[in-house]
Amino acid sequence: MRNVSRTAKAADHVFRVVAGFCASSPAVFLLLIAGIVLYQSLPVMHFMGWQFVTHTRWDLGNLYGAMVKKNGVTAPVGASYGGLVFIVGTLLSSAIALVIAVPISILTAVILAYRVRGAIAWILSILVELLAGIPSVVIGLWGILVLVPWVSASLAPFLKSVLGFIPFFGGQVGSGYGLLASGIVLAMMIVPIITATARDLLLQVPLLAREGGLGVGMTTWEVVRYISLPYVRDGLIGAIALGWGRAMGETMAVLMVSGNAMNILPSNLYSPISTMAAFIADQLDSAQTDASGMAVHALSELALVLLVITLATNLLARWLVRPRLGRKKAGVAS
């Protein structure tokens, strides 16, 4: 047995310390970020309580007048920090993005994995991945110049004429800036994420299983539906959760096409909205003019809500795949 020198032992110790630090750094950074945001949110928590997530009125108050004291916290006269409008805008726009993006992503992944080969498959894969690299401000500018006028002139009137009997699709179509445009822009931004992950997952399906399905007379669609998709279901749920988190956190592109609504909930698919991330980016400069600091604290609590929702989304995805993982372990044990 080889004698280990002191230098090798020291190097091994350093390696363990560095590896342990790197492995724990994501959790440490997450706890630090959450702790700082939570600490900055405490004044508004005391000032507003649960009304922060149940009220729609957001008003910084008279920033140049007298201060009032409520629940031990000093704030400008007339100040109210209700974040429900931004929470609803975030959830609705990201949900619409998922409704649009998930079918497109899965079908595109199936085509890339099973139907095209060689240079064509490589080119299409590169194009999908390049779409993920386009800066959000560029997509937002495209949304202003192309998408918003098209939504206002064509898509929104068409949806209203076909589905107008449903209240959410009826009403005024507006200027094009709003929930529908935001959902489409977000869908464009998460399609590459879900597609790339789904393609890699589908390529892991055993070839014998797919060829066996074709051999017993199943069509290509039946092989995908009954063999491939069930095999990669757990990974697909994770990919969708990842895309949903990206959609909820997107800022600049949504800020440019959402309409920046305040103090009013969306009444239909075409209503202007604001999301939490976009509103924080838009209001941070003006919030810093509040001498009491309450405006910044309010934005911090909005960021905390966004963080909680994002983490809850990922935990929900893990919970959804947990029963299947339990069945797999039971099958291996038997």
One Martini backbone bead per residue (centre of mass of N, CA, C, O) as a GRO file, in nm:
protein
  334
    1MET     BB    1   0.096   0.037   0.023
    2ARG     BB    2   0.080   0.361  -0.022
    3ASN     BB    3   0.230   0.640   0.084
    4VAL     BB    4   0.103   0.935   0.212
    5SER     BB    5   0.164   1.244   0.181
    6ARG     BB    6   0.132   1.556   0.307
    7THR     BB    7   0.064   1.694   0.043
    8ALA     BB    8  -0.170   1.506  -0.039
    9LYS     BB    9  -0.339   1.555   0.212
   10ALA     BB   10  -0.368   1.859   0.176
   11ALA     BB   11  -0.497   1.847  -0.106
   12ASP     BB   12  -0.743   1.680  -0.015
   13HIS     BB   13  -0.850   1.884   0.187
   14VAL     BB   14  -0.888   2.116  -0.011
   15PHE     BB   15  -1.079   1.967  -0.198
   16ARG     BB   16  -1.307   1.921   0.009
   17VAL     BB   17  -1.359   2.215   0.077
   18VAL     BB   18  -1.418   2.319  -0.210
   19ALA     BB   19  -1.641   2.114  -0.281
   20GLY     BB   20  -1.826   2.186  -0.043
   21PHE     BB   21  -1.865   2.483  -0.118
   22CYS     BB   22  -1.977   2.441  -0.404
   23ALA     BB   23  -2.219   2.257  -0.321
   24SER     BB   24  -2.341   2.482  -0.106
   25SER     BB   25  -2.376   2.759  -0.258
   26PRO     BB   26  -2.667   2.757  -0.365
   27ALA     BB   27  -2.802   2.745  -0.083
   28VAL     BB   28  -2.663   2.993   0.036
   29PHE     BB   29  -2.756   3.202  -0.173
   30LEU     BB   30  -3.058   3.157  -0.135
   31LEU     BB   31  -3.065   3.231   0.168
   32LEU     BB   32  -2.949   3.515   0.138
   33ILE     BB   33  -3.158   3.632  -0.050
   34ALA     BB   34  -3.407   3.567   0.121
   35GLY     BB   35  -3.314   3.718   0.376
   36ILE     BB   36  -3.286   4.003   0.256
   37VAL     BB   37  -3.573   4.031   0.141
   38LEU     BB   38  -3.718   3.981   0.406
   39TYR     BB   39  -3.596   4.216   0.567
   40GLN     BB   40  -3.696   4.441   0.362
   41SER     BB   41  -4.014   4.354   0.409
   42LEU     BB   42  -4.106   4.406   0.706
   43PRO     BB   43  -4.235   4.692   0.708
   44VAL     BB   44  -4.471   4.613   0.510
   45MET     BB   45  -4.586   4.384   0.674
   46HIS     BB   46  -4.672   4.571   0.909
   47PHE     BB   47  -4.837   4.782   0.739
   48MET     BB   48  -5.026   4.563   0.557
   49GLY     BB   49  -5.004   4.271   0.557
   50TRP     BB   50  -5.234   4.083   0.376
   51GLN     BB   51  -5.304   4.329   0.182
   52PHE     BB   52  -5.075   4.295  -0.021
   53VAL     BB   53  -5.230   4.023  -0.157
   54THR     BB   54  -5.549   4.163  -0.171
   55HIS     BB   55  -5.472   4.433  -0.295
   56THR     BB   56  -5.469   4.690  -0.573
   57ARG     BB   57  -5.341   4.935  -0.434
   58TRP     BB   58  -5.083   5.159  -0.566
   59ASP     BB   59  -4.931   5.402  -0.339
   60LEU     BB   60  -4.683   5.629  -0.234
   61GLY     BB   61  -4.785   5.899  -0.191
   62ASN     BB   62  -4.672   6.179  -0.013
   63LEU     BB   63  -4.334   6.251  -0.050
   64TYR     BB   64  -4.365   6.585   0.054
   65GLY     BB   65  -4.497   6.521   0.321
   66ALA     BB   66  -4.633   6.384   0.564
   67MET     BB   67  -4.634   6.144   0.820
   68VAL     BB   68  -4.729   5.813   0.906
   69LYS     BB   69  -4.846   5.583   1.164
   70LYS     BB   70  -4.837   5.214   1.128
   71ASN     BB   71  -4.763   4.959   1.315
   72GLY     BB   72  -4.477   5.118   1.369
   73VAL     BB   73  -4.484   5.258   1.077
   74THR     BB   74  -4.339   5.481   0.852
   75ALA     BB   75  -4.536   5.682   0.615
   76PRO     BB   76  -4.682   5.818   0.373
   77VAL     BB   77  -4.941   5.987   0.284
   78GLY     BB   78  -5.149   5.749   0.118
   79ALA     BB   79  -5.016   5.488   0.145
   80SER     BB   80  -5.017   5.191  -0.079
   81TYR     BB   81  -4.953   4.819  -0.089
   82GLY     BB   82  -5.079   4.648  -0.364
   83GLY     BB   83  -5.003   4.320  -0.533
   84LEU     BB   84  -5.231   4.170  -0.695
   85VAL     BB   85  -5.197   4.268  -0.987
   86PHE     BB   86  -4.906   4.139  -1.024
   87ILE     BB   87  -4.971   3.850  -0.953
   88VAL     BB   88  -5.187   3.801  -1.169
   89GLY     BB   89  -5.016   3.882  -1.415
   90THR     BB   90  -4.801   3.664  -1.378
   91LEU     BB   91  -4.981   3.407  -1.381
   92LEU     BB   92  -5.132   3.452  -1.649
   93SER     BB   93  -4.897   3.493  -1.849
   94SER     BB   94  -4.754   3.219  -1.783
   95ALA     BB   95  -4.994   3.038  -1.852
   96ILE     BB   96  -5.020   3.121  -2.148
   97ALA     BB   97  -4.736   3.040  -2.226
   98LEU     BB   98  -4.777   2.738  -2.169
   99VAL     BB   99  -5.013   2.682  -2.361
  100ILE     BB  100  -4.832   2.752  -2.611
  101ALA     BB  101  -4.544   2.608  -2.560
  102VAL     BB  102  -4.579   2.305  -2.498
  103PRO     BB  103  -4.683   2.188  -2.769
  104ILE     BB  104  -4.458   2.305  -2.944
  105SER     BB  105  -4.217   2.177  -2.797
  106ILE     BB  106  -4.292   1.876  -2.816
  107LEU     BB  107  -4.324   1.856  -3.124
  108THR     BB  108  -4.042   1.960  -3.191
  109ALA     BB  109  -3.890   1.737  -3.037
  110VAL     BB  110  -3.998   1.502  -3.202
  111ILE     BB  111  -3.883   1.588  -3.471
  112LEU     BB  112  -3.581   1.606  -3.381
  113ALA     BB  113  -3.564   1.301  -3.271
  114TYR     BB  114  -3.737   1.125  -3.522
  115ARG     BB  115  -3.769   1.284  -3.827
  116VAL     BB  116  -3.474   1.396  -3.827
  117ARG     BB  117  -3.154   1.416  -3.999
  118GLY     BB  118  -2.856   1.535  -3.971
  119ALA     BB  119  -2.826   1.850  -4.086
  120ILE     BB  120  -3.115   1.931  -4.026
  121ALA     BB  121  -3.114   1.870  -3.725
  122TRP     BB  122  -2.879   2.056  -3.655
  123ILE     BB  123  -2.999   2.323  -3.756
  124LEU     BB  124  -3.261   2.319  -3.589
  125SER     BB  125  -3.123   2.307  -3.312
  126ILE     BB  126  -2.968   2.571  -3.337
  127LEU     BB  127  -3.213   2.757  -3.374
  128VAL     BB  128  -3.344   2.698  -3.104
  129GLU     BB  129  -3.095   2.787  -2.929
  130LEU     BB  130  -3.077   3.079  -3.044
  131LEU     BB  131  -3.347   3.180  -2.933
  132ALA     BB  132  -3.240   3.181  -2.631
  133GLY     BB  133  -3.011   3.420  -2.703
  134ILE     BB  134  -3.207   3.638  -2.726
  135PRO     BB  135  -3.263   3.931  -2.625
  136SER     BB  136  -3.530   4.062  -2.460
  137VAL     BB  137  -3.528   4.346  -2.592
  138VAL     BB  138  -3.563   4.241  -2.880
  139ILE     BB  139  -3.833   4.101  -2.838
  140GLY     BB  140  -3.977   4.355  -2.737
  141LEU     BB  141  -3.942   4.519  -2.999
  142TRP     BB  142  -4.093   4.317  -3.175
  143GLY     BB  143  -4.355   4.345  -3.018
  144ILE     BB  144  -4.407   4.646  -3.083
  145LEU     BB  145  -4.377   4.635  -3.408
  146VAL     BB  146  -4.554   4.352  -3.455
  147LEU     BB  147  -4.737   4.213  -3.240
  148VAL     BB  148  -4.927   4.435  -3.135
  149PRO     BB  149  -5.063   4.514  -3.407
  150TRP     BB  150  -5.163   4.223  -3.467
  151VAL     BB  151  -5.338   4.184  -3.220
  152SER     BB  152  -5.524   4.434  -3.267
  153ALA     BB  153  -5.607   4.370  -3.581
  154SER     BB  154  -5.642   4.032  -3.564
  155LEU     BB  155  -5.633   3.832  -3.320
  156ALA     BB  156  -5.837   3.956  -3.121
  157PRO     BB  157  -6.084   3.970  -3.312
  158PHE     BB  158  -6.088   3.667  -3.371
  159LEU     BB  159  -6.126   3.561  -3.082
  160LYS     BB  160  -6.387   3.719  -3.032
  161SER     BB  161  -6.558   3.593  -3.268
  162VAL     BB  162  -6.523   3.289  -3.161
  163LEU     BB  163  -6.496   3.338  -2.812
  164GLY     BB  164  -6.696   3.570  -2.701
  165PHE     BB  165  -6.890   3.395  -2.511
  166ILE     BB  166  -6.644   3.421  -2.342
  167PRO     BB  167  -6.559   3.654  -2.121
  168PHE     BB  168  -6.240   3.643  -2.153
  169PHE     BB  169  -6.280   3.695  -2.489
  170GLY     BB  170  -6.420   3.950  -2.447
  171GLY     BB  171  -6.456   4.266  -2.528
  172GLN     BB  172  -6.208   4.471  -2.541
  173VAL     BB  173  -5.906   4.475  -2.739
  174GLY     BB  174  -5.753   4.723  -2.772
  175SER     BB  175  -5.398   4.797  -2.848
  176GLY     BB  176  -5.226   4.507  -2.766
  177TYR     BB  177  -5.152   4.575  -2.492
  178GLY     BB  178  -5.091   4.283  -2.281
  179LEU     BB  179  -5.165   3.965  -2.202
  180LEU     BB  180  -5.134   3.832  -2.482
  181ALA     BB  181  -4.860   3.951  -2.563
  182SER     BB  182  -4.709   3.845  -2.316
  183GLY     BB  183  -4.760   3.542  -2.363
  184ILE     BB  184  -4.619   3.522  -2.639
  185VAL     BB  185  -4.341   3.623  -2.556
  186LEU     BB  186  -4.293   3.407  -2.339
  187ALA     BB  187  -4.320   3.163  -2.523
  188MET     BB  188  -4.071   3.228  -2.698
  189MET     BB  189  -3.867   3.207  -2.442
  190ILE     BB  190  -3.950   2.890  -2.354
  191VAL     BB  191  -3.932   2.698  -2.594
  192PRO     BB  192  -3.624   2.629  -2.599
  193ILE     BB  193  -3.609   2.498  -2.319
  194ILE     BB  194  -3.819   2.271  -2.358
  195THR     BB  195  -3.716   2.152  -2.625
  196ALA     BB  196  -3.427   2.069  -2.548
  197THR     BB  197  -3.507   1.884  -2.315
  198ALA     BB  198  -3.710   1.698  -2.467
  199ARG     BB  199  -3.514   1.594  -2.679
  200ASP     BB  200  -3.312   1.457  -2.485
  201LEU     BB  201  -3.523   1.267  -2.362
  202LEU     BB  202  -3.621   1.119  -2.624
  203LEU     BB  203  -3.332   1.000  -2.689
  204GLN     BB  204  -3.349   0.798  -2.424
  205VAL     BB  205  -3.528   0.617  -2.557
  206PRO     BB  206  -3.548   0.308  -2.631
  207LEU     BB  207  -3.524   0.163  -2.935
  208LEU     BB  208  -3.672  -0.108  -2.882
  209ALA     BB  209  -3.939   0.015  -2.790
  210ARG     BB  210  -4.008   0.165  -3.052
  211GLU     BB  211  -3.976  -0.073  -3.252
  212GLY     BB  212  -4.183  -0.255  -3.111
  213GLY     BB  213  -4.426  -0.075  -3.165
  214LEU     BB  214  -4.402  -0.083  -3.475
  215GLY     BB  215  -4.409  -0.399  -3.497
  216VAL     BB  216  -4.724  -0.408  -3.374
  217GLY     BB  217  -4.867  -0.145  -3.541
  218MET     BB  218  -4.783   0.125  -3.455
  219THR     BB  219  -4.781   0.442  -3.470
  220THR     BB  220  -4.599   0.715  -3.428
  221TRP     BB  221  -4.796   0.851  -3.233
  222GLU     BB  222  -4.831   0.604  -3.045
  223VAL     BB  223  -4.538   0.583  -2.960
  224VAL     BB  224  -4.523   0.863  -2.833
  225ARG     BB  225  -4.772   0.838  -2.638
  226TYR     BB  226  -4.715   0.527  -2.505
  227ILE     BB  227  -4.386   0.548  -2.473
  228SER     BB  228  -4.219   0.814  -2.467
  229LEU     BB  229  -4.376   1.009  -2.277
  230PRO     BB  230  -4.394   0.822  -2.027
  231TYR     BB  231  -4.082   0.785  -1.996
  232VAL     BB  232  -4.043   1.132  -1.978
  233ARG     BB  233  -4.235   1.275  -1.774
  234ASP     BB  234  -4.057   1.378  -1.546
  235GLY     BB  235  -3.878   1.564  -1.723
  236LEU     BB  236  -4.108   1.737  -1.841
  237ILE     BB  237  -4.200   1.863  -1.580
  238GLY     BB  238  -3.931   2.003  -1.524
  239ALA     BB  239  -3.924   2.172  -1.787
  240ILE     BB  240  -4.187   2.327  -1.736
  241ALA     BB  241  -4.102   2.450  -1.467
  242LEU     BB  242  -3.863   2.605  -1.584
  243GLY     BB  243  -4.031   2.776  -1.782
  244TRP     BB  244  -4.217   2.904  -1.571
  245GLY     BB  245  -3.997   3.049  -1.413
  246ARG     BB  246  -3.901   3.221  -1.651
  247ALA     BB  247  -4.171   3.365  -1.704
  248MET     BB  248  -4.203   3.501  -1.418
  249GLY     BB  249  -3.900   3.650  -1.441
  250GLU     BB  250  -3.953   3.821  -1.667
  251THR     BB  251  -3.901   4.163  -1.785
  252MET     BB  252  -3.847   4.346  -2.043
  253ALA     BB  253  -4.045   4.231  -2.253
  254VAL     BB  254  -4.299   4.274  -2.077
  255LEU     BB  255  -4.268   4.579  -2.027
  256MET     BB  256  -4.309   4.649  -2.346
  257VAL     BB  257  -4.620   4.478  -2.377
  258SER     BB  258  -4.827   4.504  -2.116
  259GLY     BB  259  -4.908   4.830  -2.031
  260ASN     BB  260  -4.871   4.903  -1.727
  261ALA     BB  261  -5.068   4.829  -1.506
  262MET     BB  262  -5.275   4.986  -1.242
  263ASN     BB  263  -5.522   4.918  -1.005
  264ILE     BB  264  -5.609   4.675  -1.215
  265LEU     BB  265  -5.772   4.413  -1.322
  266PRO     BB  266  -5.810   4.184  -1.547
  267SER     BB  267  -6.096   4.126  -1.771
  268ASN     BB  268  -5.921   4.012  -2.011
  269LEU     BB  269  -5.702   3.905  -2.262
  270TYR     BB  270  -5.649   4.237  -2.344
  271SER     BB  271  -5.545   4.346  -2.093
  272PRO     BB  272  -5.365   4.529  -1.908
  273ILE     BB  273  -5.047   4.474  -1.741
  274SER     BB  274  -4.850   4.352  -1.457
  275THR     BB  275  -4.555   4.240  -1.338
  276MET     BB  276  -4.336   4.193  -1.094
  277ALA     BB  277  -4.067   4.225  -1.246
  278ALA     BB  278  -4.146   4.473  -1.420
  279PHE     BB  279  -4.227   4.663  -1.186
  280ILE     BB  280  -3.959   4.674  -1.041
  281ALA     BB  281  -3.794   4.792  -1.279
  282ASP     BB  282  -3.984   5.048  -1.324
  283GLN     BB  283  -3.992   5.157  -0.995
  284LEU     BB  284  -3.711   5.191  -0.859
  285ASP     BB  285  -3.638   5.486  -0.902
  286SER     BB  286  -3.893   5.615  -0.766
  287ALA     BB  287  -3.859   5.466  -0.490
  288GLN     BB  288  -3.586   5.622  -0.410
  289THR     BB  289  -3.751   5.901  -0.340
  290ASP     BB  290  -3.828   5.771  -0.074
  291ALA     BB  291  -3.740   5.868   0.241
  292SER     BB  292  -3.868   5.617   0.405
  293GLY     BB  293  -3.833   5.339   0.216
  294MET     BB  294  -4.111   5.190   0.149
  295ALA     BB  295  -4.095   5.138  -0.157
  296VAL     BB  296  -3.859   4.940  -0.145
  297HIS     BB  297  -3.992   4.744   0.053
  298ALA     BB  298  -4.229   4.675  -0.137
  299LEU     BB  299  -4.053   4.555  -0.364
  300SER     BB  300  -3.933   4.336  -0.185
  301GLU     BB  301  -4.199   4.186  -0.134
  302LEU     BB  302  -4.252   4.125  -0.429
  303ALA     BB  303  -3.995   3.955  -0.460
  304LEU     BB  304  -4.074   3.747  -0.245
  305VAL     BB  305  -4.325   3.640  -0.384
  306LEU     BB  306  -4.179   3.545  -0.640
  307LEU     BB  307  -3.991   3.347  -0.497
  308VAL     BB  308  -4.209   3.167  -0.372
  309ILE     BB  309  -4.351   3.084  -0.635
  310THR     BB  310  -4.107   2.957  -0.772
  311LEU     BB  311  -4.047   2.744  -0.554
  312ALA     BB  312  -4.331   2.615  -0.558
  313THR     BB  313  -4.315   2.514  -0.848
  314ASN     BB  314  -4.076   2.317  -0.806
  315LEU     BB  315  -4.206   2.152  -0.577
  316LEU     BB  316  -4.450   2.059  -0.741
  317ALA     BB  317  -4.293   1.903  -0.954
  318ARG     BB  318  -4.167   1.701  -0.753
  319TRP     BB  319  -4.439   1.593  -0.644
  320LEU     BB  320  -4.550   1.481  -0.916
  321VAL     BB  321  -4.297   1.269  -0.952
  322ARG     BB  322  -4.289   1.095  -0.691
  323PRO     BB  323  -4.485   0.853  -0.741
  324ARG     BB  324  -4.318   0.737  -0.981
  325LEU     BB  325  -4.057   0.692  -0.825
  326GLY     BB  326  -4.182   0.494  -0.622
  327ARG     BB  327  -4.261   0.278  -0.832
  328LYS     BB  328  -3.977   0.220  -0.939
  329LYS     BB  329  -3.853   0.122  -0.672
  330ALA     BB  330  -4.055  -0.108  -0.629
  331GLY     BB  331  -3.983  -0.260  -0.892
  332VAL     BB  332  -3.685  -0.310  -0.825
  333ALA     BB  333  -3.730  -0.463  -0.552
  334SER     BB  334  -3.911  -0.697  -0.691
   0.00000   0.00000   0.00000
